[in-house]
PDB file of C-alpha atoms in Angstrom:
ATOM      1  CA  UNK A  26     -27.836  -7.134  -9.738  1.00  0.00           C
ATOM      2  CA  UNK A  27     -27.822 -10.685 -10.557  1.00  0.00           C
ATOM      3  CA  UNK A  28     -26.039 -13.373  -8.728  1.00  0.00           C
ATOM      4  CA  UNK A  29     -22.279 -13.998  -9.650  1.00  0.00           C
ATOM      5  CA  UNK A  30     -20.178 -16.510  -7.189  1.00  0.00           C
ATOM      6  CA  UNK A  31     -17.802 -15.268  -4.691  1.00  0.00           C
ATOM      7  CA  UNK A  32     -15.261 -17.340  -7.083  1.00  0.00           C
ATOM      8  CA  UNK A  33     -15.177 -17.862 -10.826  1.00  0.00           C
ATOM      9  CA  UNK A  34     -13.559 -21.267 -12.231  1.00  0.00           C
ATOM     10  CA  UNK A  35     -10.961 -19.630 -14.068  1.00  0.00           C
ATOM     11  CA  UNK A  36      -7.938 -21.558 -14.895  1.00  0.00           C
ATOM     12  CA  UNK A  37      -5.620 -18.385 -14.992  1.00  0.00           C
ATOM     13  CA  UNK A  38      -2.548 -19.367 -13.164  1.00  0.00           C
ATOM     14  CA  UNK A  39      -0.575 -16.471 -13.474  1.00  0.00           C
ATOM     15  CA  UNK A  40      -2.740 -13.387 -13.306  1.00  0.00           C
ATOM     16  CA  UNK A  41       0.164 -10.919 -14.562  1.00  0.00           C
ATOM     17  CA  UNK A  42       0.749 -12.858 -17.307  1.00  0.00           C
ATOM     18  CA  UNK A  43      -2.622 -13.542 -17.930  1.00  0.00           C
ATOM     19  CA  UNK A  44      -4.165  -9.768 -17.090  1.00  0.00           C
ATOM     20  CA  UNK A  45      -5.560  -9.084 -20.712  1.00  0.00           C
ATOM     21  CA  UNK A  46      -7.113 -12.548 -21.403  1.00  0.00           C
ATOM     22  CA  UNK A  47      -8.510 -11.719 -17.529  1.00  0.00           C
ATOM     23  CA  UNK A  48      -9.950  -8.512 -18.233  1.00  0.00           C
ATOM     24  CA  UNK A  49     -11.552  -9.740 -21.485  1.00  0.00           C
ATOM     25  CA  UNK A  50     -13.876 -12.223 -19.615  1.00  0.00           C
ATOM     26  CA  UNK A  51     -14.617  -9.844 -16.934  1.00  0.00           C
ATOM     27  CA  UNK A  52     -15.420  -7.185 -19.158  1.00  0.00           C
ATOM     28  CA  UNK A  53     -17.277 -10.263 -21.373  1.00  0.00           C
ATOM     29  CA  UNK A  54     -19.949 -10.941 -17.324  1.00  0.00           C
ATOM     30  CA  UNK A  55     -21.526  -7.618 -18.346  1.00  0.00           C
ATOM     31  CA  UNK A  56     -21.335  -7.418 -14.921  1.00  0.00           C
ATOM     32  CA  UNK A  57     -23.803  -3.943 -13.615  1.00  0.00           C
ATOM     33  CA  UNK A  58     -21.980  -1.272 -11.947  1.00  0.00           C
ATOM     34  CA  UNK A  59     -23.089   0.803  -8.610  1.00  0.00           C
ATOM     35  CA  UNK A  60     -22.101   4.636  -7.992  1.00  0.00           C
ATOM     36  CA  UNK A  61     -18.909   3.881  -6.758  1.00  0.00           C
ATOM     37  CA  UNK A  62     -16.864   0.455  -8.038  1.00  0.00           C
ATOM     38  CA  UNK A  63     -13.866  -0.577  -6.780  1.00  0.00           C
ATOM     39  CA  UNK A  64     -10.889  -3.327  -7.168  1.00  0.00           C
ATOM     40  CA  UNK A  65      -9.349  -4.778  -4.427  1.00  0.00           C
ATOM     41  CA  UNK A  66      -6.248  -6.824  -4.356  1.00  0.00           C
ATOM     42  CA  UNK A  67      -5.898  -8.872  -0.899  1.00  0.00           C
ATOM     43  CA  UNK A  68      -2.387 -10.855   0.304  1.00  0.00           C
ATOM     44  CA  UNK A  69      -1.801 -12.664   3.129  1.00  0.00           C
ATOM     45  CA  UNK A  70       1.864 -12.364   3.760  1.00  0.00           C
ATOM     46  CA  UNK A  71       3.729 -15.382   6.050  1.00  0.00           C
ATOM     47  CA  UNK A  72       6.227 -13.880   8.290  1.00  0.00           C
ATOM     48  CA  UNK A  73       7.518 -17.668   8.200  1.00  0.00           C
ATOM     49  CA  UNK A  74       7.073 -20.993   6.572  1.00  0.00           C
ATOM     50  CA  UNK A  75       4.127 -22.646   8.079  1.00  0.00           C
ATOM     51  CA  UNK A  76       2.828 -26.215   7.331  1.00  0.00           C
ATOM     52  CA  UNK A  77       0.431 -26.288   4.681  1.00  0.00           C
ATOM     53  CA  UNK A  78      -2.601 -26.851   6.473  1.00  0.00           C
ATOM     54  CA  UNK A  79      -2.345 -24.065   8.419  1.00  0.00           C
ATOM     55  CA  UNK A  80      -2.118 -22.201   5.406  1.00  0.00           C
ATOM     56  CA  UNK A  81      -5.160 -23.332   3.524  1.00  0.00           C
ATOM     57  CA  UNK A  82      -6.790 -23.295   6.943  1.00  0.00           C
ATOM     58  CA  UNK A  83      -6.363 -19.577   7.085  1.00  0.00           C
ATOM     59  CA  UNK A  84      -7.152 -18.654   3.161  1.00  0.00           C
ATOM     60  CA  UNK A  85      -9.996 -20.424   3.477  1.00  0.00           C
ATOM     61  CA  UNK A  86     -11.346 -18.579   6.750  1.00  0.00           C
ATOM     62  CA  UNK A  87     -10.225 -15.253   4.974  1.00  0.00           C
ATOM     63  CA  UNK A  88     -12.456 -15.998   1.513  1.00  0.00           C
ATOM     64  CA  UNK A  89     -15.388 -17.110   4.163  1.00  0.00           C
ATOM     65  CA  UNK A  90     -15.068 -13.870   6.317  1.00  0.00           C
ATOM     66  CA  UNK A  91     -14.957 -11.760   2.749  1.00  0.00           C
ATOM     67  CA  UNK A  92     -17.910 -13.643   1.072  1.00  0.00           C
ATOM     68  CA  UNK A  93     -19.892 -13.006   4.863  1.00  0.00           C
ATOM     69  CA  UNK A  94     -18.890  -9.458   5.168  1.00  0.00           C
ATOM     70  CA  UNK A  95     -18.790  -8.518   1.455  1.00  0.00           C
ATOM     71  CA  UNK A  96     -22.036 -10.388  -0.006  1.00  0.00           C
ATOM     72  CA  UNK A  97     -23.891  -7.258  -1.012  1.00  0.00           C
ATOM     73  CA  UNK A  98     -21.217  -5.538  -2.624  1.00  0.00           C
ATOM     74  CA  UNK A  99     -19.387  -8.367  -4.629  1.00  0.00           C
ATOM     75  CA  UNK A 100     -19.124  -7.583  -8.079  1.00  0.00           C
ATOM     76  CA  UNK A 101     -16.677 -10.318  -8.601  1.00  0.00           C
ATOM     77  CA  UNK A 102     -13.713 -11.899  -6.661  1.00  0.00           C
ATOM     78  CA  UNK A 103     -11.226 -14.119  -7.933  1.00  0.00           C
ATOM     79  CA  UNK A 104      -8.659 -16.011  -5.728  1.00  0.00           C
ATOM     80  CA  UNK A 105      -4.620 -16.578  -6.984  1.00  0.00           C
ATOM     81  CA  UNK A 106      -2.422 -18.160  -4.700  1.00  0.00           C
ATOM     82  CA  UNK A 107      -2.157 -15.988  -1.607  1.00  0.00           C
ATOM     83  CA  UNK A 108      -3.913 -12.943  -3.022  1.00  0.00           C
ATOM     84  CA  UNK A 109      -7.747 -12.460  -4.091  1.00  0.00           C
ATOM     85  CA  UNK A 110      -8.854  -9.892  -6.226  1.00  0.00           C
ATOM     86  CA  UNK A 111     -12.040  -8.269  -6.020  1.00  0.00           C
ATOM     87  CA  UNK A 112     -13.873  -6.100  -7.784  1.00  0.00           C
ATOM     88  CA  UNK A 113     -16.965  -4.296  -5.548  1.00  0.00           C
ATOM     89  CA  UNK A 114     -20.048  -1.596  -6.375  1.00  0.00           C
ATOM     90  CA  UNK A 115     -21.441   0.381  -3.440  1.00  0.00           C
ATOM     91  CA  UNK A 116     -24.841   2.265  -3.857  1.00  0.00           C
ATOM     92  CA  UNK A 117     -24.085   6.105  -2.410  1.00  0.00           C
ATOM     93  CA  UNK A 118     -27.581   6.498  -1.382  1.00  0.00           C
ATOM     94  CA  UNK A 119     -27.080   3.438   0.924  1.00  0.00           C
ATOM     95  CA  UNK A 120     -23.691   4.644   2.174  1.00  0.00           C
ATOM     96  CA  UNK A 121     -24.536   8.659   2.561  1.00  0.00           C
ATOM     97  CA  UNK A 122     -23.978   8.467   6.198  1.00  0.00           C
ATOM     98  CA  UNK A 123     -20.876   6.266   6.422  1.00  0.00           C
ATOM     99  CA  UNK A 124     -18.424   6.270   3.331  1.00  0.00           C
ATOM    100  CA  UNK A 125     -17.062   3.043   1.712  1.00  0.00           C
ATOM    101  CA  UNK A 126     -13.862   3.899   3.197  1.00  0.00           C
ATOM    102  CA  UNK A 127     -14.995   3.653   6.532  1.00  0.00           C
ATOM    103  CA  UNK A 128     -16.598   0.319   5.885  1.00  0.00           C
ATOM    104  CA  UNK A 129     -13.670  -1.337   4.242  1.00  0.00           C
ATOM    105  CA  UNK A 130     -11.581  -0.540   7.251  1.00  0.00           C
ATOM    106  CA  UNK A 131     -13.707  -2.261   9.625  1.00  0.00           C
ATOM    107  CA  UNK A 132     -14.387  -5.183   7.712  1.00  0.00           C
ATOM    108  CA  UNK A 133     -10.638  -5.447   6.756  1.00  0.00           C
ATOM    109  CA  UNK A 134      -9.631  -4.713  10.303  1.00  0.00           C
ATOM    110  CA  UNK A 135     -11.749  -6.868  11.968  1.00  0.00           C
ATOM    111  CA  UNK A 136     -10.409  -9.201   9.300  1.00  0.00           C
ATOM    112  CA  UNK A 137      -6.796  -8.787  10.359  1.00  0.00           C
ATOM    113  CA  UNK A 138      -7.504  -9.434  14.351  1.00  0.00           C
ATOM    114  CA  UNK A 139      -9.498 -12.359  13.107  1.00  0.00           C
ATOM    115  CA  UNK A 140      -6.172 -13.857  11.547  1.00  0.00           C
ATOM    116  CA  UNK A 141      -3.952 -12.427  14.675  1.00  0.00           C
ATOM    117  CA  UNK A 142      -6.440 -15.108  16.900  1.00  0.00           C
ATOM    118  CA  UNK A 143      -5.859 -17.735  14.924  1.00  0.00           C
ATOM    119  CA  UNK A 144      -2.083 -17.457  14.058  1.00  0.00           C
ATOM    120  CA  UNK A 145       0.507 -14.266  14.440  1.00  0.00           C
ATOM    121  CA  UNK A 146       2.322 -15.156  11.358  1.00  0.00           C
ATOM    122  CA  UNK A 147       0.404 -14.191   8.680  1.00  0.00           C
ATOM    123  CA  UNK A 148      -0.748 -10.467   7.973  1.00  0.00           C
ATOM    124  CA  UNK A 149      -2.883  -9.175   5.387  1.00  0.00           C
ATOM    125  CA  UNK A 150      -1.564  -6.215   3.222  1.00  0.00           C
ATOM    126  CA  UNK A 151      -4.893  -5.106   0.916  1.00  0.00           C
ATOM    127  CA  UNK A 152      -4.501  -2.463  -1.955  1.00  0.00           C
ATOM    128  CA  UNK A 153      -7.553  -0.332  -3.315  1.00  0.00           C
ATOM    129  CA  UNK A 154      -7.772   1.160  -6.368  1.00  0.00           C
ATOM    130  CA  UNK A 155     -10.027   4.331  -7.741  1.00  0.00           C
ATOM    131  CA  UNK A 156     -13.421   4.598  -8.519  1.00  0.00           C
ATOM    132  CA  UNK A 157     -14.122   2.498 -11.758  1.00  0.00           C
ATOM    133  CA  UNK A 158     -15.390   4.897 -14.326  1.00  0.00           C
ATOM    134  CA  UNK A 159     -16.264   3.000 -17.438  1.00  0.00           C
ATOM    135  CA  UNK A 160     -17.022  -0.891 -18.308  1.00  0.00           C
ATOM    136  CA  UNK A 161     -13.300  -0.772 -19.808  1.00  0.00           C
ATOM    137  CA  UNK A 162     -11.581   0.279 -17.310  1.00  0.00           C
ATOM    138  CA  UNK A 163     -10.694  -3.159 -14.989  1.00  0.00           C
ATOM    139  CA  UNK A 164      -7.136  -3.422 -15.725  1.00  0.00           C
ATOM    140  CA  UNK A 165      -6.800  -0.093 -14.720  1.00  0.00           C
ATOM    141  CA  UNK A 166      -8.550  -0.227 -11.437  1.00  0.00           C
ATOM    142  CA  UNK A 167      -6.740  -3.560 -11.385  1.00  0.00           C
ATOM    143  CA  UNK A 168      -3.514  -2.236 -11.612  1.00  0.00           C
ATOM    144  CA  UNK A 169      -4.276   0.886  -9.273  1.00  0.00           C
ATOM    145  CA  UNK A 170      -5.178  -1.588  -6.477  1.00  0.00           C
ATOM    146  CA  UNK A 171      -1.536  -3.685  -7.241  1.00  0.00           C
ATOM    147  CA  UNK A 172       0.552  -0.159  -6.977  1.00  0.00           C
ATOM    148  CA  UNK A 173      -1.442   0.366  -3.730  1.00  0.00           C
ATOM    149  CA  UNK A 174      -0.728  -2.632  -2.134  1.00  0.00           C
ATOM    150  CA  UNK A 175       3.170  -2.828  -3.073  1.00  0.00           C
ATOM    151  CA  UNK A 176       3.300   0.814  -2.264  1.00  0.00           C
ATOM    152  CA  UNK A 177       1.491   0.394   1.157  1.00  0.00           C
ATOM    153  CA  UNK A 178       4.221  -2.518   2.342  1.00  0.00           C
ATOM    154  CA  UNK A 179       7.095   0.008   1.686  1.00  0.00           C
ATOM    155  CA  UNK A 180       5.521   3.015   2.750  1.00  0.00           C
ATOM    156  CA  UNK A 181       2.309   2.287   5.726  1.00  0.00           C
ATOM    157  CA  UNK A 182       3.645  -0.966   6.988  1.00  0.00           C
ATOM    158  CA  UNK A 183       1.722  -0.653  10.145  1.00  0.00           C
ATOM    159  CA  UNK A 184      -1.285   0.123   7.718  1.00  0.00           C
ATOM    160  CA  UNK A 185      -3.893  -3.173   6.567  1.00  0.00           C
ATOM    161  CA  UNK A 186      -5.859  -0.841   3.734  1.00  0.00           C
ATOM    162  CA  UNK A 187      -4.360   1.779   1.050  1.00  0.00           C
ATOM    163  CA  UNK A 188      -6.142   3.495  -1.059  1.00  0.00           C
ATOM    164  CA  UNK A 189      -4.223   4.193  -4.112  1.00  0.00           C
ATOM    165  CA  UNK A 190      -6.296   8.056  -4.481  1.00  0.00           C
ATOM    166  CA  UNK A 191      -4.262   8.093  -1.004  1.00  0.00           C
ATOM    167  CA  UNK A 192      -0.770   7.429  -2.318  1.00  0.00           C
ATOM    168  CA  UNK A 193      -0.009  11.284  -3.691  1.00  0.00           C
ATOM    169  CA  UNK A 194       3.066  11.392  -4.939  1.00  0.00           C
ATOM    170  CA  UNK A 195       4.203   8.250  -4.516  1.00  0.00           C
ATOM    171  CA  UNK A 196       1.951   7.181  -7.490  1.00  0.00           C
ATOM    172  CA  UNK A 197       4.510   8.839 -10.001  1.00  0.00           C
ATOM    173  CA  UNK A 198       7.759   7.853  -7.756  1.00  0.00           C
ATOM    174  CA  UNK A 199       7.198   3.988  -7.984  1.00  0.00           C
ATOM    175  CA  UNK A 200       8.631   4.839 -11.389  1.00  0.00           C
ATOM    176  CA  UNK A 201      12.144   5.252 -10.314  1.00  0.00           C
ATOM    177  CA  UNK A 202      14.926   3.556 -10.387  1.00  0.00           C
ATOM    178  CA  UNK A 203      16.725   2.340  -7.590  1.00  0.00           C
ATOM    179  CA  UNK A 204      20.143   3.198  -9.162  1.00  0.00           C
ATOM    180  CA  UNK A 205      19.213   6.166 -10.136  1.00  0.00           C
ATOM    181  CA  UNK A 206      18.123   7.518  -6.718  1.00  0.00           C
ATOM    182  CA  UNK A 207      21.746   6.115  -5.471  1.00  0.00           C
ATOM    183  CA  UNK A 208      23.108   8.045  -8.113  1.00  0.00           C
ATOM    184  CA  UNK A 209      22.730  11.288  -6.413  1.00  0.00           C
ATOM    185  CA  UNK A 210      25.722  11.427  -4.043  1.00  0.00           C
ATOM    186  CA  UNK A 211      24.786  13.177  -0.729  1.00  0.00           C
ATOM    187  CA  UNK A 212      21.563  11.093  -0.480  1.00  0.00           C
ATOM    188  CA  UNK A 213      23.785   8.036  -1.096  1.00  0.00           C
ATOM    189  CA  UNK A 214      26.725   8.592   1.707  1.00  0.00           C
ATOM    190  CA  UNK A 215      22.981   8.997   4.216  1.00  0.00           C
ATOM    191  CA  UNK A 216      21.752   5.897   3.055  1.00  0.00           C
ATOM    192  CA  UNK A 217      24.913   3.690   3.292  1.00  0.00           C
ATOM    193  CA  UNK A 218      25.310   5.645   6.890  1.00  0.00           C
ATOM    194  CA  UNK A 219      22.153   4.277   8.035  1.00  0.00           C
ATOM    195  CA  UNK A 220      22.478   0.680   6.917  1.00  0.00           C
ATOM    196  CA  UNK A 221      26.274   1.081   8.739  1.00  0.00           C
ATOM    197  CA  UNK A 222      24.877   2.672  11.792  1.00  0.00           C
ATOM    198  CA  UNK A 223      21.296   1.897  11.984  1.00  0.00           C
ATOM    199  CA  UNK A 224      20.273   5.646  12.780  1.00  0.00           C
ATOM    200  CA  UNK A 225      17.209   6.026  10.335  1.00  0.00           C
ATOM    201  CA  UNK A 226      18.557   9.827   9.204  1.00  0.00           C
ATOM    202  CA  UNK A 227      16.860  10.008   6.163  1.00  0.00           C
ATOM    203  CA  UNK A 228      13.732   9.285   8.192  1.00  0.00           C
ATOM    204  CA  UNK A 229      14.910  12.516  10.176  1.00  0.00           C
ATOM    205  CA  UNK A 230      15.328  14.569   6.932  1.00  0.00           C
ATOM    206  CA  UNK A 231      12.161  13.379   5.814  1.00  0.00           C
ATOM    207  CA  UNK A 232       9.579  14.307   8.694  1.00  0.00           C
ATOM    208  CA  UNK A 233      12.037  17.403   8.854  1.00  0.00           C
ATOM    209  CA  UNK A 234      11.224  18.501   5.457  1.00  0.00           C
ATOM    210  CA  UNK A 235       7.531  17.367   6.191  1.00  0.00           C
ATOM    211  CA  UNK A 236       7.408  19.819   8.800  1.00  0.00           C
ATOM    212  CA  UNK A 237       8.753  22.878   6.793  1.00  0.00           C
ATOM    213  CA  UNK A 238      11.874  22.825   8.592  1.00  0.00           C
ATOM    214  CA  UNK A 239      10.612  22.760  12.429  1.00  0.00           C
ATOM    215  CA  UNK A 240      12.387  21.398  14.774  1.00  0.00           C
ATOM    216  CA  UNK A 241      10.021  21.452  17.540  1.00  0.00           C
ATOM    217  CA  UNK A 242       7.325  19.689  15.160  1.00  0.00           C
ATOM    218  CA  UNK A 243      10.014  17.181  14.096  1.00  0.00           C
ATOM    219  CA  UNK A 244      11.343  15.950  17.508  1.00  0.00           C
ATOM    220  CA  UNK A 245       6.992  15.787  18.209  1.00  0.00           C
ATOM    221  CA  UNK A 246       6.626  13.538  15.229  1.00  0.00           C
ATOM    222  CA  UNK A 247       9.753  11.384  15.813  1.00  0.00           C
ATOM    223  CA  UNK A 248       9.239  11.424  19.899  1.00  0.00           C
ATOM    224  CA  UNK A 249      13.023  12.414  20.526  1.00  0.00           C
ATOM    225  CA  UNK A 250      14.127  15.623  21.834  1.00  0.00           C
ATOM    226  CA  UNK A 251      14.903  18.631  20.279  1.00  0.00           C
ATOM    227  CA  UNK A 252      18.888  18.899  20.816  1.00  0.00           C
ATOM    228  CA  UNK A 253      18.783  15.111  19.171  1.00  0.00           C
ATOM    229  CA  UNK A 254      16.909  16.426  16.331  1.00  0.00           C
ATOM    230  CA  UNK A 255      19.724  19.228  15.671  1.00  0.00           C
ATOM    231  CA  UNK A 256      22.374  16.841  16.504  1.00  0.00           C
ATOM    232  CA  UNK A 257      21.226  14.320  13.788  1.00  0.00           C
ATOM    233  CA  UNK A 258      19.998  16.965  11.237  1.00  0.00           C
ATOM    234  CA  UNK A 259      24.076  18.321  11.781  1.00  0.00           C
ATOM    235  CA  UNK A 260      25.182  15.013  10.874  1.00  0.00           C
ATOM    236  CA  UNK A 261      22.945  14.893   7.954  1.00  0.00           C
ATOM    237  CA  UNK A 262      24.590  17.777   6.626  1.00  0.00           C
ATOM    238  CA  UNK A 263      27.959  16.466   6.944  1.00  0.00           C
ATOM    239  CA  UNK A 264      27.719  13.647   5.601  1.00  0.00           C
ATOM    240  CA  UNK A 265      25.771  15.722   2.503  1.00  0.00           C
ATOM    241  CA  UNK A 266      28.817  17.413   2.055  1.00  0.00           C
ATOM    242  CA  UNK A 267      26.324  20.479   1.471  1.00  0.00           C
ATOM    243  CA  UNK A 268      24.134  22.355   3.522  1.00  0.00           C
ATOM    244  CA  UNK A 269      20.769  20.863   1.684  1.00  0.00           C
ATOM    245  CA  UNK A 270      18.363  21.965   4.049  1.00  0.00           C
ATOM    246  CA  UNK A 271      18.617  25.832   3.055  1.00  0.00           C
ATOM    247  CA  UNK A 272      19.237  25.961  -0.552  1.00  0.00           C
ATOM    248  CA  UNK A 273      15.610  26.395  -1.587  1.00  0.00           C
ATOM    249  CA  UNK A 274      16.536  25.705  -5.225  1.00  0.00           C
ATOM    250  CA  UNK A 275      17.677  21.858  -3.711  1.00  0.00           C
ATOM    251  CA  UNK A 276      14.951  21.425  -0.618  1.00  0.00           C
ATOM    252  CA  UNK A 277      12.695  20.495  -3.057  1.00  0.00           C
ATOM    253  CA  UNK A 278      15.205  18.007  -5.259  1.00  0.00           C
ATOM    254  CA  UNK A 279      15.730  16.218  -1.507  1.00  0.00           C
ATOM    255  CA  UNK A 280      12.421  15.902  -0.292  1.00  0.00           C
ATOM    256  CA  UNK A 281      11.654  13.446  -3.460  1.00  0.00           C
ATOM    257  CA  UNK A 282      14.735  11.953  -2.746  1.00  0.00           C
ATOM    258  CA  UNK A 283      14.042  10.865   0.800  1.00  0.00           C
ATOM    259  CA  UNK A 284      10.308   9.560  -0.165  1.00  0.00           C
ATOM    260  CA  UNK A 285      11.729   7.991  -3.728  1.00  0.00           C
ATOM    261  CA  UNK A 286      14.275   6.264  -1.196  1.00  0.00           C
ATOM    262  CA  UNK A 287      11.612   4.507   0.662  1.00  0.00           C
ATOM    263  CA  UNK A 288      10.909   2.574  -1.685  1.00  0.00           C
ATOM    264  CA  UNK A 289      13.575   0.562  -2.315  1.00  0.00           C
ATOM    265  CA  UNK A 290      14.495   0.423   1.417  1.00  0.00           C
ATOM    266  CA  UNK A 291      15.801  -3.354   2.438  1.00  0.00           C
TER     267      UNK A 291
END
């Protein structure tokens, strides 16, 4: 593979607006692809305002970690503001006895205790998208990696890495509506509980559901006892106005509902 820079001189401001003209001149590098290709979008997120040395300070030490840890697999990178988007081959033959997966956690976890040494108020949140197929496929892969890493803040938030071929369902529910999940009344009068009382219930009906119904597995995944499981799952139902945790023809309906919901949680 020839040599192509860790950044291009691109004067693309904004990427969204700019995504077609984008994918034209990276499609335009000829650039070779490996067995497995990959985009990556990386954001540092700032829990709070910091001056702005810091924050070059730390951008900069990120793109230098990236270009050390990454050089062999760099297709092509391209920084924007507090994200960088990257686009990497990996040969499998190289990688037979440890996936690509495995690598990109340590280097991206590694990565994020780097930045926890430095300063503890900036995280990085990175999305990954599926395997690049074709020369023509960039903006998808692009766009898989962006769902990913919106997807992970709502949904792993304790997570640095998501893998959109790891996002299941929520790859079709990031097309609904907020309204129209607060349309449905009984998961409503639950969520506007919570926010009131701070009690997390739909989390409860969630892992409940997750569970097929157990109790025992529940109160396991959420550490709390078993009685407080029933309590909470009786409350649930009251404030449903319905019993929805036996109607089979509704379980289903629900269990959308409560992972739809997360992502529009506040």
């Amino acid at each position: 593979m020839g040599e192509i820079p860790f950044e291009q001189s691109y004067a693309i401001k904004d990427l969204g607006n700019e995504l077609e003209k984008l994918m034209r001149k990276i499609n335009g590098l000829n650039l070779p692809l490996y067995d497995e290709n990959f985009a990556l979008i990386c954001e540092l997120q700032i829990d709070m305002p910091q001056n702005k040395h810091e924050e070059e300070f730390i951008k900069r030490k990120t793109k230098d970690f990236l270009r050390n840890a990454l050089d062999t697999h760099f297709l092509f990178a391209l920084p924007k503001t507090d994200e960088i988007l990257l686009f990497l081959g990996f040969d499998r033959n190289r990688y037979e006895n440890r996936t690509y997966r495995n690598m990109l956690r340590e280097v991206f976890c590694k990565l994020q205790r780097e930045i926890r040494t430095l300063t503890s108020h900036f995280k990085l949140v990175v999305g990954v998208s599926s395997s690049i197929k074709g020369e023509f496929s960039f903006k998808k892969a692009y766009t898989e990696a962006h769902v990913a890493k919106e997807v992970g803040k709502r949904i792993y938030k304790e997570e640095t890495l998501t893998f959109y071929d790891d996002l299941g369902i929520y790859k079709f529910l990031r097309f609904v509506d907020r309204e129209d999940i607060l349309k449905d009344e009984s998961i409503r009068c639950i969520y506007e509980y919570d926010k009131k009382h701070n009690t997390n219930l739909l989390e409860t009906l969630e892992v409940f559901m997750d569970n097929n119904g157990s109790i025992k597995k529940t109160a396991e995944k959420t550490f709390m006892h078993p009685n407080t499981i029933k309590y909470r799952l009786n409350k649930i139902k009251e404030l449903a106005g319905e019993d929805i945790l036996k109607d089979e023809s509704k379980r289903f309906y629900y269990y959308l509902l409560t992972k739809a919901i997360r992502l529009i949680l506040d």
